[in-house]
RNA sequence: GGAGAGAUGCCAGAGUGGUUGAAUGGGCCGGUCUCGAAAACCGGUGUAGGGCAUUGCUCUACCGAGGGUUCGAAUCCCUCUCUCUCCGCCA
């Protein structure tokens, strides 16, 4: 959510942002919002004047009654005034509700460094590192490799749950566990506080973090009105909703492991083959709360951490600088990291890192000041960032495919071996 | 799941229809005292939005959330949410 003041005072910047993000529908909302804002402010000043009069009169009535004098005349006046106030209050409420829903259509402004582009084809590859492995045999895609070795069972996953719910078995499961510990230890060593989050959130959290209303179709809703988390970000950032943080706590860094649940309706083809895109997957997520001055540096820091992990894993990767047309509604600046998967001979997205500036925190009402809630000075809205380190399935796909041997065994990256307890799978 | 109690400012806690943005205590900030500190004493200490003006005054809203009663609601009524205690059940 943007600041209404910004929308009002820097309308053309907001309009340009909408156009750059290729969201023409949002411009209609913007236009309507400006009209309603005007109307709302007029209504407001009228209402407040009448409220002030009502307050003054009711004070007078109190005084008269205490003195034992008649207040009938003022009371008669008041009943019409009160009705008018009530009418205006209701109008103001419905106007502001309408405005709130329009506000949700306006995307975040992008950072000036973000390249202009109309679609995913315009994203820029700003970094490419690592050697793509070469083989003396034809490397298999993971869906053959892992199934042959019994590490992943897709069919039984369909049996127990449905398509897109693979079961990791034996050393497959052990690899998941090794990755989890490796990722979390690495992040803890970098100063990230580890969180084991709930896997369901309430609609308020889903709304405040920006998953609702626009991404409702992406989440699974369970019968008690909760949503299964599509990412632990909802908990890691949502935990500080309605709080004023102590400035000394910033930057506040969290990391969390969780299963992530996504409907992924409309996906098909090679994108969903194997574990490239599934309905439930594990992910370790990083989140930061920073001051406005620090957020863009924090994005670089987080990106460096995810890239460092890929380098330690020996996976060739590239970094995409997402263009205005592909960056997403809430983000001001975003990088995607993709690993090379030798069996599929394509790049797979394993991490997405974004600076959301104050866009999410405004809705969350997460602010900061010297001394925290009991402190002095005006509270400022924090900046929030999030990034994956990393999503498991595609990382696993790349590890298996890139490190496979002719007999189907997999020589694990050095860094994982102590976590796995062995150097080889299979 | 059953029964009861509660939700007020940074915290504790009063307030049960009128001058209450809210007593009192604690904390925090500033000051007096002191060589310095403690103690004591004095003063200050919310959020959001608007107006004037320019860094101060003023108006409005906010006492879990939403409705209602009333000329007037923190205070009365209804609904919801959450917390606590006891019982039951259970990893």
Tab-separated table of N, CA and C in Angstrom, chain A residues 85-231:
chain	number	residue	atom	x	y	z
A	85	UNK	N	-24.575	14.181	11.989
A	85	UNK	CA	-23.239	13.638	12.239
A	85	UNK	C	-23.203	12.149	11.902
A	86	UNK	N	-24.233	11.459	12.348
A	86	UNK	CA	-24.281	10.021	12.104
A	86	UNK	C	-24.309	9.728	10.606
A	87	UNK	N	-25.082	10.534	9.890
A	87	UNK	CA	-25.192	10.358	8.454
A	87	UNK	C	-23.826	10.571	7.782
A	88	UNK	N	-23.168	11.652	8.184
A	88	UNK	CA	-21.854	11.953	7.600
A	88	UNK	C	-20.814	10.902	7.966
A	89	UNK	N	-20.911	10.397	9.197
A	89	UNK	CA	-19.966	9.372	9.632
A	89	UNK	C	-20.092	8.131	8.765
A	90	UNK	N	-21.344	7.780	8.503
A	90	UNK	CA	-21.563	6.579	7.704
A	90	UNK	C	-21.028	6.766	6.289
A	91	UNK	N	-21.271	7.955	5.742
A	91	UNK	CA	-20.797	8.263	4.406
A	91	UNK	C	-19.268	8.224	4.370
A	92	UNK	N	-18.678	8.784	5.394
A	92	UNK	CA	-17.224	8.821	5.478
A	92	UNK	C	-16.652	7.413	5.558
A	93	UNK	N	-17.337	6.565	6.323
A	93	UNK	CA	-16.888	5.186	6.472
A	93	UNK	C	-16.916	4.448	5.141
A	94	UNK	N	-18.031	4.614	4.428
A	94	UNK	CA	-18.153	3.847	3.184
A	94	UNK	C	-17.190	4.397	2.133
A	95	UNK	N	-17.012	5.725	2.143
A	95	UNK	CA	-16.033	6.313	1.219
A	95	UNK	C	-14.633	5.778	1.501
A	96	UNK	N	-14.283	5.723	2.766
A	96	UNK	CA	-12.918	5.325	3.081
A	96	UNK	C	-12.713	3.831	2.827
A	97	UNK	N	-13.776	3.059	2.995
A	97	UNK	CA	-13.681	1.639	2.628
A	97	UNK	C	-13.440	1.471	1.131
A	98	UNK	N	-14.200	2.249	0.379
A	98	UNK	CA	-14.056	2.213	-1.073
A	98	UNK	C	-12.630	2.618	-1.474
A	99	UNK	N	-12.123	3.647	-0.810
A	99	UNK	CA	-10.762	4.102	-1.098
A	99	UNK	C	-9.734	3.035	-0.742
A	100	UNK	N	-9.943	2.397	0.389
A	100	UNK	CA	-9.012	1.339	0.795
A	100	UNK	C	-8.916	0.249	-0.258
A	101	UNK	N	-10.062	-0.132	-0.799
A	101	UNK	CA	-10.024	-1.220	-1.774
A	101	UNK	C	-9.347	-0.753	-3.064
A	102	UNK	N	-9.516	0.522	-3.408
A	102	UNK	CA	-8.817	1.047	-4.589
A	102	UNK	C	-7.310	1.136	-4.346
A	103	UNK	N	-6.966	1.486	-3.114
A	103	UNK	CA	-5.539	1.585	-2.743
A	103	UNK	C	-4.822	0.261	-2.994
A	104	UNK	N	-5.567	-0.831	-2.774
A	104	UNK	CA	-4.962	-2.155	-2.933
A	104	UNK	C	-4.624	-2.465	-4.393
A	105	UNK	N	-5.177	-1.662	-5.301
A	105	UNK	CA	-4.884	-1.874	-6.721
A	105	UNK	C	-3.616	-1.157	-7.172
A	106	UNK	N	-3.117	-0.245	-6.344
A	106	UNK	CA	-1.975	0.570	-6.770
A	106	UNK	C	-0.669	-0.126	-6.370
A	107	UNK	N	0.164	-0.440	-7.366
A	107	UNK	CA	1.404	-1.172	-7.062
A	107	UNK	C	2.476	-0.274	-6.475
A	108	UNK	N	3.469	-0.880	-5.893
A	108	UNK	CA	4.604	-0.140	-5.340
A	108	UNK	C	5.402	0.520	-6.463
A	109	UNK	N	6.021	1.633	-6.144
A	109	UNK	CA	6.921	2.285	-7.095
A	109	UNK	C	8.202	1.468	-7.204
A	110	UNK	N	8.806	1.481	-8.379
A	110	UNK	CA	10.067	0.757	-8.523
A	110	UNK	C	11.239	1.700	-8.283
A	111	UNK	N	12.348	1.120	-7.910
A	111	UNK	CA	13.584	1.892	-7.715
A	111	UNK	C	14.080	2.381	-9.065
A	112	UNK	N	14.728	3.535	-9.063
A	112	UNK	CA	15.154	4.147	-10.327
A	112	UNK	C	16.128	3.278	-11.122
A	113	UNK	N	16.830	2.373	-10.429
A	113	UNK	CA	17.822	1.551	-11.130
A	113	UNK	C	17.192	0.392	-11.906
A	114	UNK	N	15.916	0.119	-11.642
A	114	UNK	CA	15.278	-1.051	-12.255
A	114	UNK	C	15.099	-0.839	-13.755
A	115	UNK	N	15.569	-1.784	-14.568
A	115	UNK	CA	15.465	-1.615	-16.021
A	115	UNK	C	14.012	-1.678	-16.495
A	116	UNK	N	13.699	-0.834	-17.478
A	116	UNK	CA	12.347	-0.864	-18.026
A	116	UNK	C	12.191	-2.101	-18.904
A	117	UNK	N	11.008	-2.710	-18.822
A	117	UNK	CA	10.759	-3.852	-19.689
A	117	UNK	C	9.290	-4.206	-19.633
A	118	UNK	N	8.811	-4.838	-20.696
A	118	UNK	CA	7.391	-5.124	-20.763
A	118	UNK	C	7.036	-6.506	-20.246
A	119	UNK	N	8.011	-7.410	-20.233
A	119	UNK	CA	7.697	-8.777	-19.824
A	119	UNK	C	8.948	-9.470	-19.319
A	120	UNK	N	8.788	-10.726	-18.979
A	120	UNK	CA	9.902	-11.508	-18.454
A	120	UNK	C	11.080	-11.584	-19.433
A	121	UNK	N	10.807	-11.349	-20.716
A	121	UNK	CA	11.882	-11.433	-21.700
A	121	UNK	C	12.854	-10.279	-21.570
A	122	UNK	N	12.457	-9.241	-20.845
A	122	UNK	CA	13.309	-8.060	-20.719
A	122	UNK	C	14.124	-8.033	-19.435
A	123	UNK	N	14.037	-9.106	-18.648
A	123	UNK	CA	14.879	-9.165	-17.459
A	123	UNK	C	16.341	-9.230	-17.883
A	124	UNK	N	17.205	-8.622	-17.063
A	124	UNK	CA	18.613	-8.587	-17.446
A	124	UNK	C	19.418	-9.613	-16.656
A	125	UNK	N	20.260	-10.334	-17.388
A	125	UNK	CA	21.196	-11.226	-16.699
A	125	UNK	C	22.369	-10.360	-16.280
A	126	UNK	N	22.526	-10.138	-14.961
A	126	UNK	CA	23.582	-9.227	-14.525
A	126	UNK	C	24.805	-9.963	-13.992
A	127	UNK	N	24.685	-11.291	-13.883
A	127	UNK	CA	25.809	-12.041	-13.338
A	127	UNK	C	25.635	-13.494	-13.732
A	128	UNK	N	26.720	-14.141	-14.089
A	128	UNK	CA	26.652	-15.569	-14.370
A	128	UNK	C	27.950	-16.186	-13.874
A	129	UNK	N	27.812	-17.219	-13.055
A	129	UNK	CA	28.999	-17.740	-12.378
A	129	UNK	C	28.967	-19.255	-12.329
A	130	UNK	N	30.123	-19.882	-12.440
A	130	UNK	CA	30.219	-21.334	-12.330
A	130	UNK	C	30.241	-21.998	-13.684
A	131	UNK	N	30.897	-23.146	-13.731
A	131	UNK	CA	31.011	-23.904	-14.980
A	131	UNK	C	29.888	-24.903	-15.096
A	132	UNK	N	29.209	-24.917	-16.223
A	132	UNK	CA	28.221	-25.972	-16.438
A	132	UNK	C	28.975	-27.297	-16.559
A	133	UNK	N	28.520	-28.312	-15.861
A	133	UNK	CA	29.262	-29.573	-15.875
A	133	UNK	C	29.182	-30.254	-17.244
A	134	UNK	N	30.219	-30.999	-17.562
A	134	UNK	CA	30.157	-31.788	-18.797
A	134	UNK	C	30.257	-33.265	-18.430
A	135	UNK	N	29.674	-34.101	-19.252
A	135	UNK	CA	29.566	-35.527	-18.929
A	135	UNK	C	30.069	-36.384	-20.073
A	136	UNK	N	30.540	-37.565	-19.711
A	136	UNK	CA	30.949	-38.521	-20.751
A	136	UNK	C	29.771	-39.413	-21.134
A	137	UNK	N	28.649	-39.193	-20.461
A	137	UNK	CA	27.428	-39.938	-20.767
A	137	UNK	C	26.296	-38.923	-20.823
A	138	UNK	N	25.109	-39.363	-21.180
A	138	UNK	CA	24.004	-38.411	-21.247
A	138	UNK	C	23.372	-38.271	-19.863
A	139	UNK	N	23.487	-37.083	-19.274
A	139	UNK	CA	22.945	-36.917	-17.918
A	139	UNK	C	21.418	-37.007	-17.917
A	140	UNK	N	20.925	-37.623	-16.861
A	140	UNK	CA	19.474	-37.803	-16.775
A	140	UNK	C	18.826	-36.620	-16.081
A	141	UNK	N	17.601	-36.315	-16.433
A	141	UNK	CA	16.836	-35.358	-15.632
A	141	UNK	C	16.500	-36.005	-14.282
A	142	UNK	N	16.246	-35.192	-13.289
A	142	UNK	CA	16.072	-35.730	-11.938
A	142	UNK	C	14.878	-36.670	-11.848
A	143	UNK	N	13.865	-36.428	-12.700
A	143	UNK	CA	12.674	-37.277	-12.558
A	143	UNK	C	12.952	-38.716	-12.966
A	144	UNK	N	13.982	-38.913	-13.756
A	144	UNK	CA	14.409	-40.292	-14.020
A	144	UNK	C	15.369	-40.770	-12.939
A	145	UNK	N	16.354	-39.925	-12.691
A	145	UNK	CA	17.406	-40.265	-11.744
A	145	UNK	C	16.853	-40.606	-10.362
A	146	UNK	N	16.037	-39.701	-9.831
A	146	UNK	CA	15.562	-39.863	-8.454
A	146	UNK	C	14.534	-40.980	-8.346
A	147	UNK	N	13.769	-41.170	-9.397
A	147	UNK	CA	12.771	-42.238	-9.350
A	147	UNK	C	13.464	-43.599	-9.477
A	148	UNK	N	14.456	-43.677	-10.377
A	148	UNK	CA	15.212	-44.923	-10.546
A	148	UNK	C	15.833	-45.364	-9.227
A	149	UNK	N	16.339	-44.388	-8.477
A	149	UNK	CA	17.029	-44.709	-7.230
A	149	UNK	C	16.083	-44.780	-6.026
A	150	UNK	N	14.810	-44.446	-6.256
A	150	UNK	CA	13.838	-44.529	-5.176
A	150	UNK	C	13.916	-43.376	-4.183
A	151	UNK	N	14.511	-42.258	-4.615
A	151	UNK	CA	14.641	-41.114	-3.694
A	151	UNK	C	13.374	-40.265	-3.664
A	152	UNK	N	12.696	-40.249	-4.787
A	152	UNK	CA	11.431	-39.508	-4.850
A	152	UNK	C	10.383	-40.416	-5.484
A	153	UNK	N	9.226	-40.480	-4.832
A	153	UNK	CA	8.134	-41.305	-5.348
A	153	UNK	C	6.947	-40.406	-5.682
A	154	UNK	N	6.759	-40.200	-6.982
A	154	UNK	CA	5.666	-39.322	-7.410
A	154	UNK	C	4.328	-40.055	-7.368
A	155	UNK	N	4.348	-41.325	-7.780
A	155	UNK	CA	3.091	-42.063	-7.900
A	155	UNK	C	2.426	-42.286	-6.549
A	156	UNK	N	3.244	-42.621	-5.568
A	156	UNK	CA	2.640	-42.838	-4.247
A	156	UNK	C	2.192	-41.517	-3.620
A	157	UNK	N	2.857	-40.430	-4.021
A	157	UNK	CA	2.405	-39.113	-3.583
A	157	UNK	C	1.024	-38.808	-4.129
A	158	UNK	N	0.804	-39.200	-5.374
A	158	UNK	CA	-0.526	-39.041	-5.978
A	158	UNK	C	-1.534	-39.868	-5.207
A	159	UNK	N	-1.097	-41.063	-4.804
A	159	UNK	CA	-2.003	-41.966	-4.091
A	159	UNK	C	-2.433	-41.377	-2.741
A	160	UNK	N	-1.478	-40.882	-1.995
A	160	UNK	CA	-1.837	-40.366	-0.666
A	160	UNK	C	-2.471	-38.989	-0.712
A	161	UNK	N	-2.047	-38.169	-1.672
A	161	UNK	CA	-2.499	-36.785	-1.658
A	161	UNK	C	-2.994	-36.332	-3.023
A	162	UNK	N	-2.093	-36.267	-3.979
A	162	UNK	CA	-2.484	-35.834	-5.315
A	162	UNK	C	-1.254	-35.457	-6.099
A	163	UNK	N	-1.472	-35.029	-7.340
A	163	UNK	CA	-0.350	-34.627	-8.175
A	163	UNK	C	0.325	-33.411	-7.557
A	164	UNK	N	1.656	-33.414	-7.630
A	164	UNK	CA	2.379	-32.264	-7.091
A	164	UNK	C	2.718	-32.393	-5.622
A	165	UNK	N	2.561	-33.593	-5.104
A	165	UNK	CA	2.944	-33.858	-3.710
A	165	UNK	C	3.878	-35.057	-3.637
A	166	UNK	N	5.111	-34.856	-4.137
A	166	UNK	CA	6.042	-35.973	-4.180
A	166	UNK	C	6.451	-36.401	-2.765
A	167	UNK	N	6.788	-37.685	-2.652
A	167	UNK	CA	7.269	-38.200	-1.370
A	167	UNK	C	8.771	-38.412	-1.476
A	168	UNK	N	9.513	-37.833	-0.558
A	168	UNK	CA	10.961	-38.024	-0.519
A	168	UNK	C	11.250	-39.208	0.380
A	169	UNK	N	12.053	-40.121	-0.124
A	169	UNK	CA	12.248	-41.391	0.565
A	169	UNK	C	13.735	-41.685	0.763
A	170	UNK	N	14.048	-42.292	1.890
A	170	UNK	CA	15.411	-42.768	2.129
A	170	UNK	C	16.433	-41.653	2.017
A	171	UNK	N	17.400	-41.830	1.144
A	171	UNK	CA	18.445	-40.824	1.001
A	171	UNK	C	17.907	-39.537	0.376
A	172	UNK	N	16.799	-39.642	-0.302
A	172	UNK	CA	16.136	-38.443	-0.818
A	172	UNK	C	15.690	-37.567	0.337
A	173	UNK	N	15.061	-38.194	1.316
A	173	UNK	CA	14.609	-37.474	2.500
A	173	UNK	C	15.791	-36.975	3.324
A	174	UNK	N	16.819	-37.804	3.371
A	174	UNK	CA	18.028	-37.429	4.113
A	174	UNK	C	18.683	-36.192	3.505
A	175	UNK	N	18.617	-36.073	2.181
A	175	UNK	CA	19.168	-34.898	1.498
A	175	UNK	C	18.389	-33.636	1.884
A	176	UNK	N	17.071	-33.784	1.963
A	176	UNK	CA	16.228	-32.663	2.383
A	176	UNK	C	16.665	-32.171	3.763
A	177	UNK	N	16.877	-33.133	4.651
A	177	UNK	CA	17.249	-32.804	6.023
A	177	UNK	C	18.638	-32.163	6.079
A	178	UNK	N	19.545	-32.660	5.261
A	178	UNK	CA	20.896	-32.102	5.223
A	178	UNK	C	20.855	-30.653	4.732
A	179	UNK	N	20.064	-30.424	3.686
A	179	UNK	CA	19.949	-29.073	3.142
A	179	UNK	C	19.357	-28.115	4.165
A	180	UNK	N	18.352	-28.595	4.855
A	180	UNK	CA	17.694	-27.754	5.851
A	180	UNK	C	18.704	-27.277	6.898
A	181	UNK	N	19.477	-28.208	7.414
A	181	UNK	CA	20.447	-27.839	8.443
A	181	UNK	C	21.564	-26.966	7.889
A	182	UNK	N	21.996	-27.286	6.691
A	182	UNK	CA	23.054	-26.488	6.069
A	182	UNK	C	22.587	-25.043	5.849
A	183	UNK	N	21.401	-24.878	5.281
A	183	UNK	CA	20.886	-23.525	5.018
A	183	UNK	C	20.723	-22.736	6.320
A	184	UNK	N	20.068	-23.364	7.285
A	184	UNK	CA	19.772	-22.637	8.523
A	184	UNK	C	21.038	-22.296	9.298
A	185	UNK	N	21.974	-23.238	9.351
A	185	UNK	CA	23.232	-22.933	10.040
A	185	UNK	C	23.965	-21.780	9.368
A	186	UNK	N	23.983	-21.810	8.042
A	186	UNK	CA	24.671	-20.751	7.303
A	186	UNK	C	24.061	-19.387	7.635
A	187	UNK	N	22.735	-19.334	7.651
A	187	UNK	CA	22.064	-18.055	7.911
A	187	UNK	C	22.222	-17.624	9.358
A	188	UNK	N	22.162	-18.586	10.265
A	188	UNK	CA	22.343	-18.244	11.679
A	188	UNK	C	23.723	-17.634	11.881
A	189	UNK	N	24.719	-18.182	11.174
A	189	UNK	CA	26.078	-17.658	11.284
A	189	UNK	C	26.191	-16.235	10.737
A	190	UNK	N	25.250	-15.858	9.874
A	190	UNK	CA	25.271	-14.500	9.307
A	190	UNK	C	24.400	-13.549	10.118
A	191	UNK	N	23.926	-14.010	11.257
A	191	UNK	CA	23.178	-13.107	12.118
A	191	UNK	C	21.668	-13.137	11.940
A	192	UNK	N	21.175	-14.153	11.260
A	192	UNK	CA	19.726	-14.267	11.097
A	192	UNK	C	19.142	-15.094	12.241
A	193	UNK	N	18.072	-14.590	12.839
A	193	UNK	CA	17.428	-15.290	13.944
A	193	UNK	C	16.517	-16.370	13.369
A	194	UNK	N	16.700	-17.581	13.875
A	194	UNK	CA	15.953	-18.704	13.305
A	194	UNK	C	14.526	-18.772	13.853
A	195	UNK	N	13.595	-18.990	12.952
A	195	UNK	CA	12.178	-19.056	13.296
A	195	UNK	C	11.598	-20.365	12.790
A	196	UNK	N	10.843	-21.048	13.647
A	196	UNK	CA	10.031	-22.170	13.182
A	196	UNK	C	8.586	-21.711	13.157
A	197	UNK	N	8.092	-21.345	12.008
A	197	UNK	CA	6.807	-20.656	11.932
A	197	UNK	C	5.609	-21.610	11.897
A	198	UNK	N	4.428	-21.097	12.262
A	198	UNK	CA	3.195	-21.832	11.995
A	198	UNK	C	3.049	-22.009	10.487
A	199	UNK	N	2.390	-23.088	10.092
A	199	UNK	CA	2.212	-23.338	8.659
A	199	UNK	C	0.886	-22.825	8.144
A	200	UNK	N	0.074	-22.295	9.058
A	200	UNK	CA	-1.177	-21.677	8.633
A	200	UNK	C	-1.214	-20.255	9.171
A	201	UNK	N	-1.861	-19.382	8.423
A	201	UNK	CA	-2.048	-18.010	8.902
A	201	UNK	C	-3.522	-17.634	8.783
A	202	UNK	N	-3.909	-16.623	9.526
A	202	UNK	CA	-5.290	-16.142	9.433
A	202	UNK	C	-5.414	-15.132	8.283
A	203	UNK	N	-6.648	-14.850	7.865
A	203	UNK	CA	-6.838	-13.938	6.736
A	203	UNK	C	-6.237	-12.557	6.978
A	204	UNK	N	-6.251	-12.104	8.221
A	204	UNK	CA	-5.676	-10.787	8.523
A	204	UNK	C	-4.202	-10.736	8.130
A	205	UNK	N	-3.469	-11.791	8.492
A	205	UNK	CA	-2.051	-11.832	8.132
A	205	UNK	C	-1.855	-11.928	6.631
A	206	UNK	N	-2.680	-12.742	6.013
A	206	UNK	CA	-2.562	-12.914	4.564
A	206	UNK	C	-2.846	-11.592	3.859
A	207	UNK	N	-3.777	-10.840	4.399
A	207	UNK	CA	-4.119	-9.534	3.840
A	207	UNK	C	-2.996	-8.537	4.084
A	208	UNK	N	-2.501	-8.520	5.308
A	208	UNK	CA	-1.512	-7.508	5.688
A	208	UNK	C	-0.190	-7.696	4.949
A	209	UNK	N	0.167	-8.937	4.674
A	209	UNK	CA	1.423	-9.160	3.971
A	209	UNK	C	1.257	-9.049	2.464
A	210	UNK	N	0.030	-8.890	2.025
A	210	UNK	CA	-0.193	-8.612	0.614
A	210	UNK	C	-0.526	-9.833	-0.226
A	211	UNK	N	-0.779	-10.977	0.410
A	211	UNK	CA	-1.172	-12.161	-0.361
A	211	UNK	C	-2.631	-12.044	-0.773
A	212	UNK	N	-3.406	-11.460	0.095
A	212	UNK	CA	-4.801	-11.192	-0.212
A	212	UNK	C	-4.924	-9.704	-0.542
A	213	UNK	N	-5.853	-9.268	-1.359
A	213	UNK	CA	-6.802	-10.142	-2.034
A	213	UNK	C	-6.282	-10.696	-3.353
A	214	UNK	N	-5.174	-10.119	-3.858
A	214	UNK	CA	-4.787	-10.396	-5.249
A	214	UNK	C	-4.329	-11.826	-5.511
A	215	UNK	N	-3.726	-12.485	-4.494
A	215	UNK	CA	-3.185	-13.809	-4.780
A	215	UNK	C	-3.982	-14.924	-4.114
A	216	UNK	N	-5.240	-14.644	-3.855
A	216	UNK	CA	-6.040	-15.613	-3.118
A	216	UNK	C	-6.022	-16.995	-3.772
A	217	UNK	N	-6.101	-17.017	-5.096
A	217	UNK	CA	-6.166	-18.279	-5.812
A	217	UNK	C	-4.906	-19.114	-5.687
A	218	UNK	N	-3.843	-18.506	-5.227
A	218	UNK	CA	-2.569	-19.198	-5.104
A	218	UNK	C	-2.493	-20.014	-3.807
A	219	UNK	N	-3.315	-19.619	-2.819
A	219	UNK	CA	-3.213	-20.264	-1.508
A	219	UNK	C	-4.289	-21.322	-1.298
A	220	UNK	N	-3.964	-22.286	-0.480
A	220	UNK	CA	-4.949	-23.256	-0.032
A	220	UNK	C	-5.628	-22.714	1.218
A	221	UNK	N	-6.947	-22.745	1.196
A	221	UNK	CA	-7.692	-22.305	2.366
A	221	UNK	C	-8.246	-23.541	3.047
A	222	UNK	N	-8.061	-23.626	4.360
A	222	UNK	CA	-8.571	-24.800	5.064
A	222	UNK	C	-9.886	-24.450	5.761
A	223	UNK	N	-10.558	-25.460	6.268
A	223	UNK	CA	-11.946	-25.263	6.680
A	223	UNK	C	-12.143	-24.269	7.817
A	224	UNK	N	-11.144	-24.067	8.657
A	224	UNK	CA	-11.325	-23.133	9.755
A	224	UNK	C	-11.064	-21.679	9.368
A	225	UNK	N	-10.906	-21.440	8.067
A	225	UNK	CA	-10.692	-20.074	7.620
A	225	UNK	C	-9.234	-19.674	7.566
A	226	UNK	N	-8.347	-20.606	7.885
A	226	UNK	CA	-6.918	-20.331	7.779
A	226	UNK	C	-6.439	-20.584	6.360
A	227	UNK	N	-5.272	-20.045	6.069
A	227	UNK	CA	-4.609	-20.344	4.809
A	227	UNK	C	-3.303	-21.067	5.101
A	228	UNK	N	-3.024	-22.089	4.311
A	228	UNK	CA	-1.707	-22.724	4.392
A	228	UNK	C	-0.696	-21.746	3.807
A	229	UNK	N	0.437	-21.578	4.476
A	229	UNK	CA	1.383	-20.556	4.025
A	229	UNK	C	1.977	-20.908	2.664
A	230	UNK	N	1.963	-19.958	1.726
A	230	UNK	CA	2.632	-20.166	0.446
A	230	UNK	C	4.136	-19.904	0.598
A	231	UNK	N	4.510	-19.269	1.684
A	231	UNK	CA	5.903	-18.995	2.043
A	231	UNK	C	5.908	-18.564	3.501
